[in-house]
Coordinates of C-alpha atoms in Angstrom, one line a residue:
M1209 CA -47.4 -5.5 -1.8
S1210 CA -47.3 -8.1 -4.3
R1211 CA -44.3 -11.3 -3.2
V1212 CA -44.7 -11.8 -7.3
S1213 CA -45.6 -9.7 -10.0
R1214 CA -49.3 -9.4 -10.9
L1215 CA -51.8 -7.0 -12.8
R1216 CA -55.1 -6.2 -11.7
A1217 CA -57.2 -5.3 -14.9
L1218 CA -59.8 -2.7 -14.3
A1219 CA -62.7 -2.5 -16.6
V1220 CA -64.7 0.8 -15.7
T1221 CA -66.7 2.8 -17.5
A1222 CA -67.2 6.8 -16.3
V1223 CA -70.7 7.1 -14.0
L1224 CA -71.5 10.5 -12.6
A1225 CA -73.7 10.1 -9.2
L1226 CA -75.1 13.3 -8.6
G1227 CA -78.6 14.1 -6.7
A1228 CA -81.1 17.0 -7.6
A1229 CA -84.8 17.2 -8.8
V1230 CA -85.8 18.5 -12.0
L1231 CA -88.1 21.0 -11.9
P1232 CA -91.4 20.9 -13.9
A1233 CA -92.5 23.1 -16.6
T1234 CA -93.7 26.4 -15.9
A1235 CA -95.7 29.0 -17.9
A1236 CA -93.7 31.4 -19.9
L1237 CA -92.1 34.3 -18.2
A1238 CA -92.8 37.8 -18.4
A1239 CA -89.4 39.3 -19.2
N1240 CA -86.4 38.2 -20.7
I1241 CA -83.0 40.3 -20.6
A1242 CA -80.7 37.6 -21.8
A1243 CA -79.5 38.3 -25.8
N1244 CA -80.2 35.8 -28.1
P1245 CA -81.8 33.6 -25.7
G1246 CA -83.2 30.5 -28.7
F1247 CA -79.6 30.4 -30.4
E1248 CA -81.4 31.9 -33.2
S1249 CA -78.5 34.0 -34.1
G1250 CA -76.1 31.4 -34.1
L1251 CA -74.0 32.0 -30.8
S1252 CA -73.6 35.7 -30.7
G1253 CA -73.8 37.1 -27.4
W1254 CA -72.7 34.1 -25.7
T1255 CA -69.2 32.4 -25.1
C1256 CA -68.9 28.9 -25.5
A1257 CA -66.3 26.2 -25.0
S1258 CA -64.7 25.0 -28.6
G1259 CA -66.8 22.3 -30.7
S1260 CA -70.1 24.3 -29.6
R1261 CA -72.9 25.0 -32.4
T1262 CA -75.9 25.6 -33.1
V1263 CA -78.6 22.8 -34.8
T1264 CA -81.7 22.9 -36.5
S1265 CA -82.8 19.7 -34.5
P1266 CA -83.4 19.0 -32.0
V1267 CA -84.9 22.4 -30.8
H1268 CA -87.2 23.6 -28.3
G1269 CA -88.5 26.7 -29.8
G1270 CA -87.9 28.7 -33.1
A1271 CA -85.5 27.1 -35.8
A1272 CA -82.3 26.8 -33.8
A1273 CA -81.0 25.5 -30.5
L1274 CA -77.3 25.2 -28.9
E1275 CA -75.6 21.5 -29.1
A1276 CA -72.5 21.3 -27.2
T1277 CA -70.3 18.1 -26.2
P1278 CA -68.0 17.6 -23.0
A1279 CA -64.5 16.7 -24.1
G1280 CA -61.4 15.6 -21.9
S1281 CA -61.8 17.8 -18.8
D1282 CA -64.4 20.4 -20.4
F1283 CA -68.0 20.4 -19.6
A1284 CA -68.8 22.2 -22.6
R1285 CA -70.0 25.4 -21.0
C1286 CA -71.8 28.5 -23.0
S1287 CA -72.1 31.5 -20.8
Q1288 CA -73.5 35.4 -21.2
A1289 CA -72.6 38.3 -19.1
V1290 CA -76.1 40.0 -18.7
R1291 CA -76.2 43.4 -16.9
V1292 CA -78.6 43.6 -14.0
K1293 CA -79.7 45.7 -11.5
P1294 CA -78.2 45.7 -7.6
S1295 CA -80.6 44.3 -4.8
S1296 CA -83.2 43.1 -7.6
S1297 CA -84.8 39.5 -7.9
Y1298 CA -84.4 37.1 -10.9
T1299 CA -85.5 34.1 -12.1
L1300 CA -83.4 31.7 -14.6
S1301 CA -84.6 28.9 -16.6
A1302 CA -83.9 27.0 -20.1
W1303 CA -84.9 24.3 -21.9
V1304 CA -82.3 21.6 -21.8
R1305 CA -82.0 17.6 -23.1
G1306 CA -79.0 15.2 -22.7
N1307 CA -77.7 13.1 -20.1
Y1308 CA -76.4 15.6 -17.3
V1309 CA -77.3 19.6 -18.0
F1310 CA -76.5 22.1 -15.7
L1311 CA -77.8 25.7 -15.4
G1312 CA -76.8 29.0 -13.1
A1313 CA -75.8 32.2 -12.6
L1314 CA -72.2 33.4 -11.3
G1315 CA -71.2 37.0 -9.7
T1316 CA -74.7 37.9 -8.3
G1317 CA -73.1 39.3 -5.6
T1318 CA -75.0 37.2 -3.3
T1319 CA -75.4 33.4 -3.6
D1320 CA -74.4 32.1 -6.5
V1321 CA -77.1 29.4 -7.8
S1322 CA -77.5 26.2 -10.1
T1323 CA -79.6 23.5 -10.7
W1324 CA -79.4 20.5 -13.2
G1325 CA -81.3 17.5 -14.5
A1326 CA -80.9 14.4 -16.5
P1327 CA -83.6 14.4 -19.0
G1328 CA -82.4 12.3 -21.8
A1329 CA -83.9 12.8 -25.0
A1330 CA -87.0 14.8 -23.7
W1331 CA -86.9 18.6 -23.4
T1332 CA -87.4 19.6 -20.0
Q1333 CA -87.1 23.0 -18.5
L1334 CA -84.6 24.0 -15.6
T1335 CA -85.4 27.0 -13.1
T1336 CA -83.7 28.8 -10.5
A1337 CA -83.9 32.0 -8.9
F1338 CA -81.2 34.6 -7.2
T1339 CA -81.3 38.1 -6.0
T1340 CA -78.4 40.5 -6.4
G1341 CA -75.9 41.9 -4.3
A1342 CA -76.3 45.7 -3.3
A1343 CA -73.5 46.7 -5.8
T1344 CA -74.2 44.0 -8.6
T1345 CA -74.5 45.4 -12.1
S1346 CA -73.9 42.2 -14.1
V1347 CA -74.3 38.4 -13.9
T1348 CA -73.0 35.8 -15.8
V1349 CA -75.8 33.3 -16.8
Y1350 CA -74.5 29.9 -18.1
V1351 CA -75.3 26.3 -19.2
N1352 CA -72.9 23.2 -19.1
G1353 CA -72.8 19.6 -19.6
W1354 CA -70.5 17.0 -17.6
Y1355 CA -67.2 15.4 -18.0
G1356 CA -68.0 12.3 -20.5
T1357 CA -71.6 12.3 -20.7
G1358 CA -72.1 13.2 -24.0
A1359 CA -73.5 15.8 -26.0
Y1360 CA -76.4 18.2 -24.6
N1361 CA -79.0 20.6 -26.1
A1362 CA -79.9 23.7 -24.6
D1363 CA -82.9 26.5 -26.0
D1364 CA -85.1 29.4 -25.1
L1365 CA -82.8 31.0 -22.0
V1366 CA -84.7 33.4 -20.0
L1367 CA -83.4 35.8 -17.4
D1368 CA -86.4 37.4 -16.2
G1369 CA -86.1 40.4 -14.1
P1370 CA -85.1 44.4 -14.4
A1371 CA -82.7 45.2 -17.1
G1372 CA -79.4 46.9 -16.0
D1373 CA -77.7 50.0 -17.6
G1374 CA -76.5 49.3 -21.0
G1375 CA -73.0 49.9 -22.5
G1376 CA -69.7 48.5 -21.4
T1377 CA -67.0 46.3 -22.6
Q1378 CA -67.1 42.4 -23.1
V1379 CA -66.8 40.3 -19.8
P1380 CA -63.2 39.1 -19.8
A1381 CA -62.2 35.6 -20.6
V1382 CA -62.2 32.9 -17.4
P1383 CA -58.6 32.9 -15.7
T1384 CA -56.4 30.1 -16.1
G1385 CA -53.2 28.9 -14.9
L1386 CA -54.1 29.0 -11.1
A1387 CA -51.5 27.2 -9.2
V1388 CA -50.2 27.3 -5.6
T1389 CA -47.0 28.4 -5.8
A1390 CA -45.9 28.4 -2.0
T1391 CA -47.5 28.0 1.8
T1392 CA -46.2 28.3 5.1
S1393 CA -48.3 27.5 8.3
S1394 CA -50.9 29.7 8.1
T1395 CA -50.8 30.8 4.5
V1396 CA -51.4 29.9 0.9
S1397 CA -50.1 31.9 -2.0
L1398 CA -51.4 31.4 -5.6
S1399 CA -51.0 33.4 -9.1
W1400 CA -52.6 32.6 -12.4
S1401 CA -52.3 34.0 -15.9
A1402 CA -53.8 37.0 -16.9
S1403 CA -57.0 37.7 -18.7
S1404 CA -57.5 40.2 -21.6
G1405 CA -59.4 43.0 -20.8
A1406 CA -59.6 42.5 -17.0
T1407 CA -59.6 45.4 -14.7
G1408 CA -59.4 43.0 -11.5
Y1409 CA -60.2 39.5 -10.2
G1410 CA -62.5 37.7 -7.6
L1411 CA -60.5 35.1 -5.3
Y1412 CA -62.8 32.7 -4.1
R1413 CA -62.0 30.2 -1.3
D1414 CA -64.2 27.4 -0.8
G1415 CA -66.8 29.0 -3.0
T1416 CA -66.7 32.3 -1.2
R1417 CA -65.5 35.4 -2.7
V1418 CA -62.4 36.6 -0.3
A1419 CA -60.5 39.1 -2.1
T1420 CA -60.5 41.5 -5.1
P1421 CA -56.6 41.5 -6.2
A1422 CA -56.1 43.9 -9.2
G1423 CA -53.0 41.8 -10.2
T1424 CA -52.4 37.8 -10.7
T1425 CA -51.0 37.0 -7.6
Y1426 CA -52.5 36.6 -4.1
T1427 CA -51.7 35.1 -0.7
A1428 CA -54.6 34.0 1.4
T1429 CA -53.4 34.5 5.2
G1430 CA -55.2 33.7 8.6
L1431 CA -55.3 30.1 7.5
T1432 CA -55.8 27.0 9.7
S1433 CA -52.6 24.9 9.4
G1434 CA -53.1 21.4 8.0
T1435 CA -56.4 22.3 6.8
A1436 CA -57.1 21.8 3.2
Y1437 CA -58.7 25.0 1.3
R1438 CA -60.0 25.3 -2.3
F1439 CA -59.4 28.3 -4.2
S1440 CA -60.7 29.7 -7.6
V1441 CA -60.4 33.0 -9.3
S1442 CA -62.5 35.1 -11.8
A1443 CA -61.6 38.3 -14.0
S1444 CA -64.0 41.4 -14.1
N1445 CA -64.1 44.7 -15.9
A1446 CA -66.9 47.2 -16.3
A1447 CA -68.9 44.5 -18.2
G1448 CA -69.0 42.2 -15.5
E1449 CA -67.4 39.1 -14.0
S1450 CA -66.4 36.1 -15.8
A1451 CA -67.3 32.8 -14.6
R1452 CA -64.7 30.9 -12.1
S1453 CA -61.8 29.2 -13.1
A1454 CA -60.8 25.5 -12.3
E1455 CA -60.3 25.3 -8.4
V1456 CA -56.7 24.2 -7.0
T1457 CA -56.1 22.9 -3.0
G1458 CA -53.9 24.5 -0.8
T1459 CA -52.7 23.3 2.5
P1460 CA -50.8 25.2 5.0
T1461 CA -47.8 23.2 6.1
T1462 CA -47.9 22.3 9.5
G1463 CA -43.6 21.9 10.6
P1464 CA -43.1 18.6 11.6
P1465 CA -45.6 15.7 10.8
P1466 CA -48.2 14.9 13.5
S1467 CA -47.0 11.5 14.3
G1468 CA -43.4 10.3 13.8
T1469 CA -40.7 12.2 12.9
L1470 CA -38.9 11.9 9.4
P1471 CA -36.5 13.6 7.5
K1472 CA -37.7 16.2 4.7
R1473 CA -37.5 14.1 2.0
V1474 CA -37.5 10.2 2.5
L1475 CA -37.2 7.1 1.1
V1476 CA -39.2 3.8 2.5
G1477 CA -38.4 0.4 1.4
Y1478 CA -40.0 -2.7 2.3
L1479 CA -37.4 -5.5 3.5
H1480 CA -38.0 -9.2 2.9
A1481 CA -38.0 -9.8 6.6
S1482 CA -40.2 -13.2 6.7
F1483 CA -39.3 -14.9 3.3
A1484 CA -36.8 -14.4 0.4
N1485 CA -38.8 -14.2 -2.4
G1486 CA -35.9 -15.2 -5.0
S1487 CA -34.1 -12.0 -4.5
G1488 CA -32.4 -12.9 -1.9
Y1489 CA -32.3 -12.2 2.0
I1490 CA -30.6 -9.0 3.4
R1491 CA -30.0 -9.0 7.0
M1492 CA -31.1 -5.9 9.0
S1493 CA -27.6 -4.7 9.8
D1494 CA -26.8 -4.9 5.9
V1495 CA -29.5 -2.3 5.0
P1496 CA -28.2 0.3 2.8
N1497 CA -27.9 4.0 4.9
A1498 CA -30.1 5.2 2.0
W1499 CA -33.5 4.1 3.5
D1500 CA -35.1 6.1 5.9
V1501 CA -38.2 4.0 6.8
I1502 CA -38.0 0.1 6.8
D1503 CA -41.2 -1.5 6.5
L1504 CA -40.5 -5.4 7.8
A1505 CA -42.7 -7.4 5.2
F1506 CA -44.7 -9.1 6.9
G1507 CA -47.3 -9.6 9.5
E1508 CA -49.7 -12.0 8.6
P1509 CA -53.3 -13.1 11.0
T1510 CA -53.4 -16.8 11.7
S1511 CA -56.7 -16.9 9.9
V1512 CA -58.7 -14.3 8.3
T1513 CA -60.9 -13.0 10.4
S1514 CA -58.9 -13.8 14.0
G1515 CA -57.5 -10.1 13.9
D1516 CA -54.1 -12.1 15.7
I1517 CA -51.0 -11.1 13.9
R1518 CA -47.8 -13.0 13.7
F1519 CA -44.8 -11.9 12.7
N1520 CA -42.4 -14.9 11.5
R1521 CA -39.1 -14.8 10.6
C1522 CA -37.7 -16.0 7.5
P1523 CA -37.0 -19.7 7.9
S1524 CA -33.0 -20.6 7.7
G1525 CA -34.3 -23.1 4.9
E1526 CA -35.7 -20.4 2.6
C1527 CA -33.1 -17.6 4.1
P1528 CA -29.4 -19.7 4.7
N1529 CA -28.0 -16.2 5.9
V1530 CA -31.0 -15.4 8.3
E1531 CA -29.3 -13.8 11.5
S1532 CA -30.4 -14.8 14.8
D1533 CA -33.4 -13.1 17.0
A1534 CA -31.1 -11.4 18.9
D1535 CA -28.9 -10.1 16.3
F1536 CA -32.1 -8.8 14.5
A1537 CA -33.2 -6.8 17.2
A1538 CA -29.9 -5.3 17.9
A1539 CA -29.5 -4.3 14.0
V1540 CA -33.2 -2.7 14.7
R1541 CA -31.9 -0.9 17.4
A1542 CA -28.7 0.3 15.5
K1543 CA -30.8 1.6 12.4
Q1544 CA -32.7 3.5 15.0
A1545 CA -29.6 5.1 16.5
A1546 CA -28.9 6.3 12.9
G1547 CA -32.2 7.9 12.4
K1548 CA -34.3 5.2 10.7
K1549 CA -37.5 4.2 11.6
V1550 CA -38.5 0.6 11.4
L1551 CA -42.3 -0.8 11.3
I1552 CA -44.1 -3.8 11.1
S1553 CA -46.0 -3.9 7.8
I1554 CA -49.4 -5.8 8.2
G1555 CA -50.7 -7.8 5.3
G1556 CA -49.4 -8.0 1.8
Q1557 CA -50.9 -10.2 -1.0
N1558 CA -51.4 -13.2 1.0
G1559 CA -51.9 -11.6 4.4
Q1560 CA -55.8 -11.0 4.4
V1561 CA -57.0 -9.2 7.3
Q1562 CA -60.8 -8.6 7.8
L1563 CA -61.8 -7.6 11.4
T1564 CA -65.2 -8.7 11.0
T1565 CA -66.1 -8.5 14.9
T1566 CA -65.0 -6.3 18.0
A1567 CA -63.0 -9.3 19.4
A1568 CA -61.1 -9.7 16.2
R1569 CA -60.4 -5.5 16.5
D1570 CA -59.2 -5.9 20.0
T1571 CA -57.0 -9.2 19.0
F1572 CA -55.3 -7.2 16.3
V1573 CA -54.7 -4.2 18.8
T1574 CA -52.9 -6.8 21.5
S1575 CA -50.9 -8.5 18.7
V1576 CA -49.8 -5.9 16.9
A1577 CA -48.5 -4.3 20.0
A1578 CA -46.8 -7.3 21.1
I1579 CA -44.6 -7.4 17.7
I1580 CA -44.0 -3.6 18.2
D1581 CA -42.9 -4.1 22.0
R1582 CA -40.8 -7.6 21.1
Y1583 CA -38.4 -5.7 19.1
G1584 CA -39.1 -1.7 19.7
L1585 CA -40.4 -0.7 16.6
D1586 CA -41.3 2.8 15.6
G1587 CA -44.8 2.1 14.5
L1588 CA -46.8 0.6 12.1
D1589 CA -47.6 0.2 8.1
I1590 CA -51.2 -1.1 6.7
D1591 CA -50.6 -3.1 3.6
F1592 CA -54.1 -4.2 3.2
E1593 CA -54.7 -5.9 0.0
G1594 CA -57.2 -8.3 -1.9
H1595 CA -60.7 -8.5 0.0
S1596 CA -59.6 -7.2 3.5
L1597 CA -61.3 -4.2 2.8
S1598 CA -64.7 -3.6 1.4
L1599 CA -67.7 -1.7 1.9
N1600 CA -71.0 -3.1 2.4
P1601 CA -74.1 -2.2 0.6
G1602 CA -75.7 1.1 1.9
D1603 CA -72.3 2.4 3.2
T1604 CA -71.9 5.3 1.0
D1605 CA -70.2 8.0 3.0
F1606 CA -66.9 7.8 3.1
R1607 CA -66.8 10.6 6.2
N1608 CA -69.4 8.2 8.3
P1609 CA -68.6 4.6 7.7
T1610 CA -70.7 1.7 8.8
T1611 CA -68.9 -1.5 7.3
P1612 CA -67.6 -3.5 10.4
V1613 CA -64.2 -4.2 8.7
V1614 CA -63.6 -0.5 8.0
V1615 CA -65.1 0.8 11.7
N1616 CA -63.0 -1.9 13.7
L1617 CA -59.6 -1.2 11.5
I1618 CA -60.2 2.6 12.1
A1619 CA -60.9 1.9 15.8
A1620 CA -57.8 -0.4 16.0
L1621 CA -55.8 2.0 14.6
R1622 CA -56.9 4.6 16.9
T1623 CA -56.2 2.8 19.9
L1624 CA -52.5 2.0 19.0
K1625 CA -51.9 5.6 18.0
A1626 CA -53.2 6.7 21.6
R1627 CA -51.0 3.8 23.2
Y1628 CA -47.8 5.0 21.8
G1629 CA -48.1 8.4 21.5
S1630 CA -47.1 11.4 18.9
K1631 CA -44.0 9.4 18.0
F1632 CA -45.8 6.5 16.8
V1633 CA -45.0 6.2 12.9
L1634 CA -48.4 5.4 10.9
T1635 CA -47.9 4.7 7.1
M1636 CA -50.6 3.2 4.4
A1637 CA -49.6 1.5 1.3
P1638 CA -53.0 0.6 -0.6
E1639 CA -53.5 0.0 -3.9
T1640 CA -55.1 2.5 -6.9
F1641 CA -58.2 0.5 -6.6
F1642 CA -58.7 1.1 -3.0
V1643 CA -58.1 5.1 -3.4
Q1644 CA -58.0 7.1 -6.6
L1645 CA -61.0 4.4 -8.1
G1646 CA -63.1 5.9 -5.9
Y1647 CA -63.0 9.0 -7.9
Q1648 CA -65.3 7.3 -10.3
F1649 CA -66.7 4.1 -7.7
Y1650 CA -67.2 3.9 -4.1
G1651 CA -68.3 0.5 -3.0
T1652 CA -71.5 -0.8 -4.7
G1653 CA -73.0 2.4 -4.9
T1654 CA -72.4 2.8 -9.0
G1655 CA -74.1 0.3 -11.2
G1656 CA -72.9 -2.6 -9.4
A1657 CA -69.3 -1.9 -8.9
D1658 CA -66.7 -4.3 -7.1
Q1659 CA -67.4 -3.3 -3.1
R1660 CA -63.7 -2.9 -2.7
S1661 CA -63.4 0.1 -4.8
G1662 CA -62.4 3.3 -2.6
S1663 CA -63.1 1.4 0.4
Y1664 CA -59.7 2.6 1.5
L1665 CA -60.8 6.1 1.7
P1666 CA -62.6 6.3 5.2
V1667 CA -59.6 4.7 6.9
I1668 CA -57.3 7.5 5.6
H1669 CA -60.0 10.4 6.4
A1670 CA -60.5 8.9 9.6
L1671 CA -56.5 8.7 10.4
R1672 CA -55.5 11.5 8.5
D1673 CA -54.7 13.8 11.7
S1674 CA -52.1 10.3 12.8
L1675 CA -51.2 9.6 9.3
T1676 CA -47.4 10.0 9.1
L1677 CA -47.5 8.8 5.0
L1678 CA -49.6 7.4 2.8
H1679 CA -47.8 5.9 -0.4
V1680 CA -50.4 4.5 -2.5
Q1681 CA -49.2 1.7 -4.8
D1682 CA -48.7 3.4 -8.3
Y1683 CA -47.9 -0.2 -10.0
N1684 CA -49.8 -3.7 -10.1
S1685 CA -52.9 -1.0 -11.3
G1686 CA -55.2 -0.9 -14.2
P1687 CA -56.1 2.5 -15.9
I1688 CA -57.1 5.1 -13.5
T1689 CA -59.2 8.2 -14.1
G1690 CA -57.6 11.5 -13.0
L1691 CA -58.9 15.1 -12.0
D1692 CA -58.6 15.7 -15.8
N1693 CA -61.1 12.7 -16.4
Q1694 CA -58.7 11.0 -18.8
W1695 CA -57.5 7.3 -18.0
H1696 CA -53.9 7.2 -16.9
T1697 CA -51.9 3.8 -17.6
M1698 CA -48.9 2.9 -15.0
G1699 CA -45.5 3.4 -16.3
A1700 CA -44.9 6.4 -17.2
A1701 CA -45.0 10.1 -15.4
D1702 CA -47.9 11.4 -16.0
F1703 CA -49.3 8.0 -14.1
H1704 CA -47.5 9.4 -11.1
V1705 CA -48.5 13.3 -11.4
A1706 CA -52.0 12.3 -11.8
M1707 CA -52.5 9.7 -9.3
T1708 CA -50.7 12.0 -7.0
D1709 CA -52.4 15.0 -7.8
M1710 CA -55.5 13.5 -6.6
L1711 CA -54.4 12.9 -2.8
L1712 CA -52.8 16.5 -2.6
A1713 CA -55.8 18.5 -4.5
G1714 CA -58.5 16.1 -2.8
F1715 CA -61.7 14.8 -5.3
P1716 CA -65.0 14.2 -5.3
V1717 CA -66.1 10.6 -4.1
Q1718 CA -68.0 9.1 -6.9
G1719 CA -68.0 12.2 -8.9
N1720 CA -70.3 13.5 -6.3
A1721 CA -69.1 17.4 -5.1
A1722 CA -71.2 17.4 -2.0
N1723 CA -68.9 14.1 -1.0
F1724 CA -65.4 15.2 -1.2
F1725 CA -62.6 13.6 0.0
P1726 CA -60.1 16.7 1.5
A1727 CA -56.8 16.9 0.1
L1728 CA -53.7 15.4 2.4
R1729 CA -50.8 17.4 3.3
P1730 CA -47.9 16.8 0.6
D1731 CA -45.6 15.8 3.4
Q1732 CA -48.1 13.1 4.5
V1733 CA -47.7 11.4 0.6
A1734 CA -44.7 9.8 -1.0
I1735 CA -45.1 7.9 -4.5
G1736 CA -45.2 4.3 -4.7
L1737 CA -42.9 2.2 -6.8
P1738 CA -41.6 -1.0 -7.8
A1739 CA -37.8 -1.1 -7.8
A1740 CA -36.9 -3.1 -10.6
P1741 CA -39.0 -4.3 -13.7
Y1742 CA -39.4 -7.8 -12.0
A1743 CA -40.6 -6.6 -8.5
G1744 CA -44.3 -5.5 -10.0
N1745 CA -46.1 -4.3 -13.2
G1746 CA -45.9 -0.9 -13.9
F1747 CA -42.3 0.0 -13.5
T1748 CA -41.1 3.2 -14.1
T1749 CA -37.8 4.4 -15.2
V1750 CA -35.6 6.5 -13.3
G1751 CA -36.1 9.5 -15.5
E1752 CA -39.8 9.2 -15.6
V1753 CA -40.0 9.4 -11.9
Q1754 CA -37.6 12.0 -11.5
K1755 CA -39.9 13.7 -14.0
A1756 CA -42.8 13.4 -12.1
F1757 CA -41.6 14.6 -9.0
D1758 CA -40.2 17.6 -10.5
C1759 CA -43.7 18.3 -12.0
L1760 CA -45.1 18.1 -8.4
A1761 CA -42.8 19.8 -6.6
K1762 CA -41.7 22.0 -8.6
G1763 CA -43.9 22.7 -11.3
T1764 CA -41.4 22.2 -14.1
N1765 CA -40.6 18.8 -16.3
C1766 CA -44.6 18.3 -16.9
G1767 CA -46.3 16.2 -19.4
S1768 CA -49.3 16.2 -20.6
Y1769 CA -50.6 16.1 -17.3
R1770 CA -50.5 19.6 -15.5
P1771 CA -51.6 18.8 -11.6
R1772 CA -53.8 21.2 -9.7
G1773 CA -50.9 23.3 -7.6
V1774 CA -47.4 22.9 -7.1
Y1775 CA -46.3 21.2 -4.0
P1776 CA -42.7 21.5 -2.4
S1777 CA -43.2 19.5 0.4
L1778 CA -43.6 16.1 -1.2
R1779 CA -42.2 13.8 0.9
G1780 CA -40.5 11.0 -1.1
L1781 CA -40.7 7.8 -2.5
M1782 CA -41.5 4.5 -1.5
T1783 CA -40.9 1.0 -3.3
W1784 CA -41.1 -2.4 -3.4
S1785 CA -38.6 -3.6 -2.3
I1786 CA -35.2 -3.1 -0.7
N1787 CA -34.1 -6.5 -1.9
W1788 CA -35.4 -6.3 -5.3
D1789 CA -33.6 -2.9 -5.5
R1790 CA -30.5 -4.5 -4.6
Y1791 CA -30.8 -7.3 -6.6
N1792 CA -31.2 -5.0 -9.4
G1793 CA -27.8 -3.3 -8.5
S1794 CA -29.3 -0.8 -6.3
E1795 CA -30.5 1.5 -9.1
F1796 CA -33.5 3.0 -7.4
S1797 CA -31.8 4.1 -4.0
L1798 CA -29.0 5.0 -5.4
S1799 CA -30.4 7.1 -8.2
H1800 CA -33.2 8.5 -6.1
R1801 CA -31.7 9.4 -2.7
A1802 CA -29.3 11.5 -4.7
Y1803 CA -32.1 13.3 -6.3
L1804 CA -34.1 13.9 -3.0
N1805 CA -31.0 15.0 -1.3
A1806 CA -30.8 17.7 -3.9
L1807 CA -34.1 19.1 -3.6
P1808 CA -34.4 22.4 -1.7

């Protein structure tokens, strides 16, 4: 949270981090039951993404080959349904070239398979194998590239194994429009658009088929409260099963949050308690009733690595109307009696905190607890910015961090949570650089990226069961790539929808599907915004903010970005700051309090 307006420009390029081996070329296979395997008859027999074509150069064999270019959120897949025999073994191979190329089979009835390579300009053969299920009569084989990695070529695809019975209709198209429509403590309800020619659908949860609904709705039951589940759907008929749709994430609701007690919809505001910042000092007793959570800005360290946090209230020379310490404490108690939560926020732009040692960790716990106890506060907000958090080289798994400043912060927060119990309110206000940028870059793991990239992710993940609210700062940000693999720029509804959707759907860290950051519950998430144009870069008008909230919470009023689900229990809005809001005529609190109160 900046004391002055600032813009952190990010110049990043998309890099996909994957790990697999390309298999060496093998001898020609004995049989091939795929149709038009060398694309000699154009795209006949194949269902391909828009823009796919056949070319006469480069080719691996014959006179033609496939060329397809991923664009936007599409990875340029070409697929074909092939009739097979149940309980039979098959080998699938193809010759490919390009930056990243994937080969696989869906609807096998056992374990769907895939392999990939990064052969560059040289033709390389990919190979995988599978066994069909006892009732499987059709599988879908496919080849595709990857988001933003340029054109690829494929040729001479071979599916070697016994041919199935002929006849049947064309396999239906992949279903679209999959969305979460409702959740309870143990269920997630979904719907999707009908696929022409489909006689049924396959519903997959976390990669495993769990149901075969005849219609276009399904409710998953028996789920664990607070756990994120990934869903996709396929369409089927007598000819076989389509490829699966894009995944959406659904999380059963859990009733009251695991730490602290907040209203269903909240406004969170930072109060300039230790400085005036040109916007004027507001006494605690004068904070408007619109605010549910009041973050005292800021507790700061005596030195960057000491861990010794001090909260010094604004001096009278800077804030002539500052109240006495006793009046301040009494006003805190009065706000709490009215149902408000008052937290100490640690860090901010000037408060760099690096817990490099266990001694600093323990001092942090002791000093923060002393502030909380002195004023009887409800909890703690972590607003680490600048160089407070970073990841050491080799620290690549957000689930098992090794960097001391990260490990020690996690341990300190767990200790404070244990000390104060279930009513302790824990919130975090990272910048997009430290969270959503992790979709592309995580520490130094991608081509020499900034070691701070995504460095909040291990902290959020480790504390997700104790976290009351995460309100990422959707301002003072450079362009960030969303789940649609498009750049999004602050200041408009689509930016807030895209950034929030990443938190509520989860995302593969550094593009690695095996390193997936799980979704947070919607009631744990609020959108962070500047209260006025002079409060921070990326100011968003009232109309655009409410448009974004409509899209996320109601599935209406969406712009070009469509979120992966609908999140009715999205918690609310955060702003920097209460002071700047009053300076701006209270536009933020008056407009958004009324909007949130009107939501179901």
